[in-house]
Coordinates of C-alpha atoms in Angstrom, one line a residue:
X1 CA 28.6 -84.0 31.9
X2 CA 29.2 -87.6 32.7
X3 CA 27.9 -87.2 36.3
X4 CA 24.4 -86.4 35.3
X5 CA 24.0 -88.4 32.1
X6 CA 25.5 -91.7 33.1
X7 CA 24.6 -92.1 36.8
X8 CA 22.0 -94.9 36.3
X9 CA 22.7 -98.2 34.6
X10 CA 19.6 -100.0 33.3
X11 CA 21.4 -102.7 31.2
X12 CA 19.9 -105.3 29.0
X13 CA 19.0 -108.4 31.0
X14 CA 16.3 -111.0 30.9
X15 CA 13.2 -110.3 32.9
X16 CA 14.0 -113.1 35.3
X17 CA 17.0 -111.2 36.5
X18 CA 14.7 -109.1 38.6
X19 CA 13.0 -112.1 40.3
X20 CA 14.3 -113.2 43.7
X21 CA 14.8 -117.0 44.1
X22 CA 13.5 -118.7 47.3
X23 CA 16.2 -120.2 49.6
X24 CA 15.9 -123.4 51.6
X25 CA 13.6 -121.8 54.0
X26 CA 11.3 -120.4 51.3
X27 CA 12.2 -116.8 51.8
X28 CA 13.2 -114.5 48.9
X29 CA 16.9 -113.6 48.3
X30 CA 17.4 -109.8 47.8
X31 CA 17.9 -108.6 44.3
X32 CA 19.4 -105.4 43.0
X33 CA 17.0 -103.4 40.9
X34 CA 19.1 -100.3 40.2
X35 CA 22.6 -99.0 41.0
X36 CA 23.8 -95.4 41.1
X37 CA 27.2 -93.8 41.8
X38 CA 26.8 -91.1 44.5
X39 CA 28.8 -88.8 46.8
X40 CA 30.9 -86.9 44.3
X41 CA 34.4 -86.2 45.7
X42 CA 37.6 -84.5 44.6
X43 CA 39.9 -86.5 46.9
X44 CA 41.6 -88.2 44.0
X45 CA 43.4 -86.0 41.5
X46 CA 43.6 -88.3 38.5
X47 CA 41.0 -86.7 36.2
X48 CA 41.3 -89.4 33.7
X49 CA 37.5 -89.0 32.8
X50 CA 37.8 -85.3 32.1
X51 CA 37.0 -83.6 35.4
X52 CA 38.2 -83.5 39.0
X53 CA 35.3 -85.5 40.5
X54 CA 35.0 -89.2 41.2
X55 CA 32.5 -91.0 43.5
X56 CA 32.6 -91.9 47.1
X57 CA 29.5 -94.1 47.3
X58 CA 27.3 -96.6 45.6
X59 CA 23.5 -96.5 46.1
X60 CA 21.5 -99.7 45.4
X61 CA 17.8 -100.2 45.2
X62 CA 17.2 -103.6 46.6
X63 CA 14.0 -105.7 46.9
X64 CA 13.3 -109.1 48.4
X65 CA 10.2 -109.8 46.4
X66 CA 9.8 -107.8 43.2
X67 CA 6.5 -109.5 42.4
X68 CA 4.8 -108.8 45.7
X69 CA 2.4 -105.9 45.5
X70 CA 2.0 -105.6 49.3
X71 CA 5.5 -104.2 50.0
X72 CA 7.3 -101.1 48.9
X73 CA 9.0 -101.3 45.5
X74 CA 12.5 -101.3 47.0
X75 CA 14.8 -100.1 49.8
X76 CA 17.9 -98.1 49.5
X77 CA 21.3 -99.6 50.4
X78 CA 24.2 -97.1 50.5
X79 CA 27.8 -98.4 50.2
X80 CA 30.3 -95.8 51.3
X81 CA 34.0 -96.2 50.5
X82 CA 36.8 -95.3 52.9
X83 CA 38.6 -92.0 52.3
X84 CA 41.5 -93.9 50.6
X85 CA 39.3 -95.1 47.7
X86 CA 36.9 -93.8 45.1
X87 CA 34.7 -95.3 42.3
X88 CA 36.5 -94.1 39.2
X89 CA 33.8 -94.8 36.6
X90 CA 31.1 -93.4 34.3
X91 CA 28.4 -95.7 35.6
X92 CA 27.5 -98.7 37.7
X93 CA 26.7 -101.7 35.5
X94 CA 24.1 -104.4 36.2
X95 CA 24.5 -108.0 34.9
X96 CA 23.8 -111.5 36.2
X97 CA 27.4 -112.9 36.4
X98 CA 26.8 -116.3 37.9
X99 CA 23.5 -117.5 36.5
X100 CA 21.4 -117.2 39.6
X101 CA 18.9 -114.8 38.0
X102 CA 20.1 -112.0 40.2
X103 CA 22.1 -109.1 38.9
X104 CA 25.5 -108.1 40.3
X105 CA 26.9 -104.6 40.1
X106 CA 30.2 -104.0 38.2
X107 CA 32.2 -100.9 38.8
X108 CA 35.8 -99.6 38.7
X109 CA 37.0 -99.1 42.3
X110 CA 40.3 -97.2 42.8
X111 CA 42.7 -97.0 45.7
X112 CA 44.3 -93.6 45.9
X113 CA 47.8 -95.1 46.3
X114 CA 47.4 -98.4 44.3
X115 CA 45.3 -97.5 41.3
X116 CA 42.2 -99.1 39.8
X117 CA 40.6 -102.5 40.2
X118 CA 37.4 -104.1 38.7
X119 CA 34.9 -104.7 41.6
X120 CA 31.7 -106.7 41.8
X121 CA 29.1 -105.7 44.4
X122 CA 25.8 -107.2 45.7
X123 CA 23.2 -106.2 48.3
X124 CA 25.6 -107.2 51.1
X125 CA 28.6 -105.4 49.8
X126 CA 31.7 -106.3 47.8
X127 CA 31.6 -109.8 46.3
X128 CA 34.9 -109.9 44.4
X129 CA 37.5 -107.7 42.8
X130 CA 40.6 -107.9 40.7
X131 CA 43.9 -106.8 42.3
X132 CA 44.6 -103.1 42.3
X133 CA 47.0 -102.3 39.4
X134 CA 49.6 -101.3 42.0
X135 CA 50.4 -97.7 41.2
X136 CA 48.7 -94.4 41.7
X137 CA 47.0 -92.9 38.6
X138 CA 46.7 -96.2 36.8
X139 CA 43.2 -97.1 35.5
X140 CA 41.2 -99.7 33.7
X141 CA 38.2 -99.3 31.4
X142 CA 35.3 -101.8 31.3
X143 CA 34.6 -103.0 27.7
X144 CA 31.6 -105.3 27.9
X145 CA 29.7 -108.1 29.6
X146 CA 28.7 -111.3 27.7
X147 CA 29.4 -115.0 27.4
X148 CA 32.4 -114.4 25.2
X149 CA 33.7 -118.0 25.0
X150 CA 30.3 -119.7 24.5
X151 CA 30.5 -121.9 27.6
X152 CA 27.2 -120.6 29.1
X153 CA 28.8 -118.5 31.7
X154 CA 29.1 -114.7 31.6
X155 CA 32.4 -112.9 31.5
X156 CA 33.5 -109.3 32.0
X157 CA 35.9 -107.7 29.5
X158 CA 38.0 -104.6 30.4
X159 CA 41.1 -102.8 29.0
X160 CA 44.0 -102.7 31.5
X161 CA 45.6 -99.3 31.4
X162 CA 44.1 -98.2 28.1
X163 CA 46.5 -95.3 27.7
X164 CA 49.7 -97.3 28.5
X165 CA 49.5 -101.1 28.5
X166 CA 46.4 -101.3 26.2
X167 CA 45.7 -104.9 27.0
X168 CA 42.2 -106.5 26.9
X169 CA 41.5 -108.7 29.9
X170 CA 38.6 -111.1 30.3
X171 CA 37.5 -112.3 33.7
X172 CA 34.8 -114.5 35.2
X173 CA 33.1 -114.4 38.6
X174 CA 33.7 -117.7 40.4
X175 CA 32.5 -117.6 44.0
X176 CA 34.2 -114.8 45.8
X177 CA 36.9 -114.1 43.2
X178 CA 37.3 -112.8 39.6
X179 CA 39.3 -115.4 37.7
X180 CA 41.2 -114.3 34.7
X181 CA 40.2 -116.2 31.5
X182 CA 42.3 -114.5 28.8
X183 CA 44.4 -111.5 27.8
X184 CA 45.1 -109.9 24.4
X185 CA 47.5 -107.0 23.9
X186 CA 47.2 -104.1 21.5
X187 CA 43.6 -102.9 22.1
X188 CA 42.1 -99.8 23.8
X189 CA 38.8 -98.1 24.4
X190 CA 39.6 -94.8 26.1
X191 CA 41.6 -91.6 25.6
X192 CA 42.7 -89.5 28.5
X193 CA 40.2 -86.8 29.4
X194 CA 37.2 -88.3 27.5
X195 CA 34.0 -88.6 29.6
X196 CA 33.0 -91.8 27.8
X197 CA 34.3 -95.3 27.2
X198 CA 34.4 -96.1 23.5
X199 CA 33.4 -99.4 21.9
X200 CA 31.1 -102.1 23.2
X201 CA 29.7 -105.5 22.5
X202 CA 27.5 -106.6 19.7
X203 CA 26.2 -110.0 18.5
X204 CA 25.8 -110.5 14.7
X205 CA 24.7 -114.1 14.9
X206 CA 28.1 -115.7 15.6
X207 CA 28.3 -114.9 19.2
X208 CA 29.2 -111.7 21.0
X209 CA 32.1 -109.6 19.7
X210 CA 33.9 -106.6 21.2
X211 CA 34.4 -103.5 19.2
X212 CA 37.6 -101.6 20.3
X213 CA 40.4 -99.5 18.9
X214 CA 44.1 -99.9 18.1
X215 CA 46.4 -98.2 20.7
X216 CA 47.2 -95.3 18.3
X217 CA 43.4 -94.8 17.5
X218 CA 44.1 -95.3 13.8
X219 CA 42.1 -98.6 13.3
X220 CA 38.9 -100.1 14.5
X221 CA 39.2 -103.7 15.8
X222 CA 36.7 -106.4 16.7
X223 CA 37.5 -109.3 19.0
X224 CA 35.9 -112.7 18.6
X225 CA 36.5 -115.9 20.5
X226 CA 38.3 -118.7 18.7
X227 CA 39.9 -120.9 21.3
X228 CA 40.8 -117.6 22.9
X229 CA 40.2 -113.9 22.0
X230 CA 41.3 -113.0 18.4
X231 CA 41.4 -109.4 17.1
X232 CA 40.5 -108.5 13.6
X233 CA 41.0 -105.2 11.8
X234 CA 37.7 -103.9 10.4
X235 CA 38.6 -100.5 9.1
X236 CA 40.3 -97.1 9.6
X237 CA 39.4 -94.5 12.2
X238 CA 37.2 -92.5 11.9
X239 CA 34.7 -95.2 11.1
X240 CA 31.0 -95.7 11.4
X241 CA 30.8 -99.0 13.2
X242 CA 27.2 -99.8 14.0
X243 CA 26.4 -101.6 17.2
X244 CA 22.8 -102.1 15.9
X245 CA 23.5 -103.2 12.4
X246 CA 25.7 -106.1 11.3
X247 CA 27.6 -106.5 8.1
X248 CA 25.2 -107.8 5.4
X249 CA 27.5 -110.7 4.5
X250 CA 27.3 -112.0 8.1
X251 CA 23.7 -111.5 9.1
X252 CA 21.6 -110.2 6.2
X253 CA 18.3 -111.1 7.7
X254 CA 18.8 -110.7 11.4
X255 CA 19.0 -107.7 13.7
X256 CA 22.0 -107.8 16.1
X257 CA 21.4 -108.3 19.8
X258 CA 22.8 -105.3 21.7
X259 CA 24.6 -106.5 24.7
X260 CA 25.1 -104.6 28.0
X261 CA 27.2 -101.5 27.4
X262 CA 27.2 -98.6 25.0
X263 CA 29.6 -96.9 22.7
X264 CA 30.7 -93.9 20.7
X265 CA 33.6 -94.4 18.5
X266 CA 35.6 -91.1 18.4
X267 CA 35.1 -88.8 15.5
X268 CA 32.4 -91.0 14.0
X269 CA 29.4 -89.2 15.6
X270 CA 27.8 -92.5 16.2
X271 CA 26.5 -93.2 19.7
X272 CA 25.2 -96.7 20.3
X273 CA 24.2 -99.3 22.9
X274 CA 21.0 -99.6 24.9
X275 CA 19.7 -96.2 24.1
X276 CA 17.3 -95.3 21.3
X277 CA 19.3 -93.9 18.3
X278 CA 18.2 -91.9 15.2
X279 CA 17.8 -94.1 12.2
X280 CA 20.7 -94.0 9.8

């Protein structure tokens, strides 16, 4: 059940992401250590992730000085949504989006009347969000977090309406807004009723690439950046697409860096990402 297995998000991040930086007065700025979706609710009847429950709250463990041994390891911050909204997601993701060595929280937030948006939270609440899609029962599926265009800044990739529009969107946090960087049609990463989001991000030595599916789930696609996102067909579905092994012709001597996220391509039986997997 997705509610039990995917509540916590301990995503790949440099160790410095858990170190607070001093401000002008020398005090520590709060950092988010963990994020958990809480307060299950049935007030939204979409059921896109396979059951009738979504989440009404987000619990953060926050600490001002992770390296100080004289204070408790962290305090709990509870963010509760109004009755008109839910978190419609499988997990709360942690990643440093603006290069300040502090991780933000990335989650799908849905308005009961206007559909889903991609939201970014911090210790003080919401930082930024994309516009709601604009219609009830319309959703988006996060695809991965990485520096996709190689400019040194982190982007978030998601699929806009994976069951209908099937369009990859890449956004970047800039101040208090999420600015759209690129779009690419003809890609998906979720099927209605599945309690997982398929695909993910891998780096085979040429920069991060997204692994997604064609809208009809007949082909596996990878998306690389070449003056914009470019999709390449890499095989039929079902397919064993390893997020921990790269094609020998591309990186015969290196081990791919697994980026934040996880995946299981349908029918392949291969689960991958930041978890330990059986050797194949």
